Amino acid sequence: MKNVELFNVSKSYEKQKEVISDISVSIEPGEFFVLVGPSGCGKSTILRMIAGLEDITKGSLRIDGNEVNLLPPSKRDISMVFQNYALYPHLNVEENIVFGLDVKKVKKFERKERCMEVAEMLGLTDYLKRKPRHLSGGQRQRVALARAIVNQAPICLMDEPLSNLDAKLRAHMRSEIRQIQRKLKITMIYVTHDQVEAMTMGDRIMILNEGKIQQVGKPIDVYNAPANPFVAQFIGSPPMNLATANINLSKQELSIGGRLKLSIPSNDLQSYQEDTVTLGIRPEYLKIVNSINTKSTNNYLDVKVEHVEVLGNETIVSFQLDTYRWQAKWNGQWNVDVGDIVPIAINYESICLFNSASGHLIKGPTQVENHIIHEVTV
Amino acid sequence: MRWVKKGLVYIILSIAALLIFFPILYAFLISFMTGGELLQGNIFPERFHLENYQKAFDRLPLAHYLLNSLIISLSVMLGQLVVSAMAAYAFVFIPFKGRTLLFFIFISTMMIPWEATMIPNFMTIQKLDWINTYQGLTVPFFAIAFGTFLLRQHFKTIPKELHEASEVAGLSKFRFFIKVVLPYCKTSLVTLGAYGFLTTWNMYLWPLLATNNDSVRTVQIGLKQLQTQEMATEWGVVMAGVIVVIIPTLILLFLGQKQLQKGLAQGALK
Amino acid sequence: MKSQVELNGMLDNVVKKKKGIWQQSLNWRTALLYLLPSLILFSVFLFYPMGKTLYLSFFLTDRQGEANVFVGLENYLYLLESEAFLKSIKATILFVLYTVPTGIIISLFLALLANEKLKGIGFFRTIFASTMGISVAASSVVWLFLFHPSVGFLNKIIASLGGQGVDWLLDPKWALLSVSITTIWMNIGFTFLIILGGIQNIDEHLYESAKIDGAGYFYQLRRITIPMLSPTLFFVITVSLINAFQTFGQVDILTQGGPSESTNLIVYSIYREAFVNYQFGTASAQSIFLFLCILVVTILQFKFGEKKVHYQ
């Protein structure tokens, strides 16, 4: 187990604009750390800098406290899994797995033993003599994985390793990789563009956009309190709904497009200085108002349904709010037709507010459906 | 209707094949004929006796020439493979200053017809005392831009992740070249090898200049000798010589035709 | 968290450890190592002799080829006035015109035929490609016999049809044509293989979509095959042109440049001037001329072919 630290790391090509700016993060030993962001955000570049495949323009990279900026990849005690697996097509599975050991001059007997052990762990024992082209996508993925862990390197880097698999296999491999990482206590740095992978696999995740860190934290914290609208929309599916809202301090009121008004608790008043903010709310917090008596106040909105997706266990309804397209997610199956008028309720407790200029989070949701297993069973 | 069209295509194919292959077939048949049979204008020999072949080998050191041709063709083939593969590797996997310029210079060598340089080359070989030596017939042909070009094309298809994976594993540049690049591009190496062998085996002008005795003379020059010696009377012997000379390359072509076709088309067009 | 001062110190360290010149040029030196064999060979056997040829073309030489007297452009002027050289140029141009278009049209026809998906098509492909495996010397010897005035096959056919035999290689009117026929036959194998490769590279879906639109064979040929094949054809034309300029073996075996120099193609002319007449100066001037011809062809190929043919 080793830790990896980045201090003010930047990257630019040929004196042009920085593609990575000022990244500082400390990755703990044995941690599963996920770099996530849209394509072109620089997440792969960061991974490749850690691997030593790209030069670091500015800043310092430390592994276990030692600066490794100038070390070649092979001296950094890492293993790496590539998106297209990078299997050697002319070697069979076994030769592929022990390729790195061969170079590191591991004894033949030990090579064989370690290969068998890893093959067993990943269910590859029957395929050892096959060439990669005779394997399915999932099997190739396992070989790539096997090749990475057979090195027993304390740090493993993975660059979108699951993106070439179909959805079902991907879900399966997610848990498998996570289990192997726990078992071998590897420090894992994992790059993906898929927020589901980030949420489900990472101990901590780092969201990147345009070469800059947006937020670092536990997945659930990031989900509940996104640092800015970008993170809010990137994490979670469907994404968080956003709209511009006006604050009227004298009336203690928050209004969206003049139609919906929410009263602000007096305790919160001093945290608002500006007139307009960006309001965000997760689709699952947009509740339908189904009894007349709750309609007594102003905290609901009649919206016209524009699109409905019934997914069996949940229903997603889209509608227009001012110029924004919003989505609501309700549990179970709802019989709603396009064109129906539906009353939607918004709770002050479940909204996020962002500074409309800087995008910083001003207020996160205070009331989330956070279940704790002991309370339910008792 | 469908099979009428098919039949028609077969007929045209057969006629074309006959026309194309006729000179070879005819040479083959004549190689079994005596002078008398030839004069009568027969197409098929009376019997398949090997007398003409016997004579061809008697009159000239044909076996020696064949061996020379084999040695020279194999040497050029190997030389071209090694030299081209090394250059192509540098162009694809080592980023260095002036790479584009140097590659352009390589490409530009294709513009220089070898015949335009043969006079000074002949003098060079003479000064090196390489006349009538194997090195005189092989070394000048080791570097070919086409080979570098063809291999570079294939090397470029190697996923860069393969290179990076080797770097992470700690492979040196040379071992990556030997253990990954070359096996990965086996097909192009075979294509280039076959091409090099074929063109060298069939080379005519340079062996004519660079040899003046039998010691390293190739079969192609042997054919010319045979033809000048025997032309008046014994065409059968000459044709026997022709058949002996073309059989190795024809076999090579038959075996590697598909490969050659794909490889050359790719090298030419991508 | 580290303090700012500490961080700055660390950054300084990074700068100090920046790679030295020796380190930075590592790639350059490694590349040079790999390129060295090619560079040496090209220098010794291509660039140097090309320069030497140019140099020699300005001199009169002795029998060993040593430059004796500087004559400036005299060799070139001499060539332009020399009837023999002009005849050689004319023969070369005619030869190119005879061989290149015909050879490509025949090969294209054969390639289209051989692209049909029929049983046993592999056999026909092999036959069509077979001339590629036959050396210049062997082909020339075989055709020398086919052209033979009395026992040659061609004249026998003519005679059996009641015609008058032709002196294929001895009649100045026929000799160049005869050499051309031999050359076309010899080149069919290579040209055929390249064109067939080009045809097979065309995306099958294009034809399927055309068939759904109800396009006939010749429509498909005109609107899909030929346009999609144009880079291949362009390449083949260039290679054939260059090959035609470089023709030597056929001439040496079939006609030795005769009769009355009607088949004295440029390379043969160079060869004779240098190694028979020992006029290395004028031979070099002719070589420069050959170089220029091929340069023009190659430049045209790059200029017009670049859009369709990707070199990078």
Short mmCIF file of C-alpha atoms in Angstrom, two decimals, chain B residues 60 62 65-66 68-70 72-73 197-208 211 216-228 241-242 244-249, chain C residues 133-141 249 252-253:
data_model
loop_
_atom_site.label_atom_id
_atom_site.label_comp_id
_atom_site.label_asym_id
_atom_site.label_seq_id
_atom_site.Cartn_x
_atom_site.Cartn_y
_atom_site.Cartn_z
CA LEU B 60 26.52 -23.82 -67.96
CA LEU B 62 23.46 -23.52 -63.81
CA TYR B 65 24.15 -19.80 -60.65
CA LEU B 66 21.02 -20.96 -58.88
CA ASN B 68 24.32 -17.64 -56.23
CA SER B 69 20.87 -16.27 -56.95
CA LEU B 70 19.51 -17.90 -53.81
CA ILE B 72 21.99 -13.05 -53.08
CA SER B 73 18.19 -12.94 -52.92
CA PHE B 197 13.30 -11.83 -52.71
CA LEU B 198 11.29 -11.67 -55.92
CA THR B 199 12.80 -8.43 -57.18
CA THR B 200 16.34 -9.48 -56.32
CA TRP B 201 15.98 -12.91 -57.93
CA ASN B 202 14.77 -11.18 -61.07
CA MET B 203 17.37 -8.42 -61.11
CA TYR B 204 19.16 -8.11 -64.40
CA LEU B 205 21.09 -4.91 -65.08
CA TRP B 206 23.21 -4.74 -61.93
CA PRO B 207 24.40 -8.37 -61.98
CA LEU B 208 25.27 -7.79 -65.62
CA THR B 211 29.97 -9.60 -62.48
CA VAL B 216 28.87 -14.97 -58.25
CA ARG B 217 26.91 -14.69 -61.50
CA THR B 218 23.14 -15.08 -61.14
CA VAL B 219 20.73 -17.26 -63.11
CA GLN B 220 19.31 -14.26 -64.95
CA ILE B 221 22.68 -13.58 -66.54
CA GLY B 222 23.06 -17.31 -67.03
CA LEU B 223 19.88 -17.24 -69.11
CA LYS B 224 21.31 -14.56 -71.35
CA GLN B 225 24.48 -16.61 -71.77
CA LEU B 226 22.48 -19.69 -72.58
CA GLN B 227 20.39 -17.81 -75.09
CA THR B 228 23.42 -16.33 -76.87
CA GLY B 241 16.89 -23.06 -68.56
CA VAL B 242 13.95 -20.65 -68.47
CA VAL B 244 14.49 -23.82 -64.06
CA VAL B 245 14.90 -20.11 -63.44
CA ILE B 246 11.22 -19.22 -63.06
CA ILE B 247 10.12 -22.14 -60.92
CA PRO B 248 11.38 -20.80 -57.56
CA THR B 249 9.75 -17.41 -58.01
CA GLY C 133 7.00 -14.15 -60.77
CA ILE C 134 8.77 -14.34 -64.11
CA SER C 135 11.97 -12.42 -64.49
CA VAL C 136 12.70 -9.94 -67.24
CA ALA C 137 15.38 -12.23 -68.61
CA ALA C 138 13.12 -15.29 -68.68
CA SER C 139 10.19 -13.46 -70.26
CA SER C 140 12.42 -11.89 -72.85
CA VAL C 141 13.92 -15.22 -73.81
CA GLY C 249 16.44 -6.15 -69.81
CA ASP C 252 19.18 -6.06 -74.06
CA ILE C 253 17.92 -9.55 -74.80
#
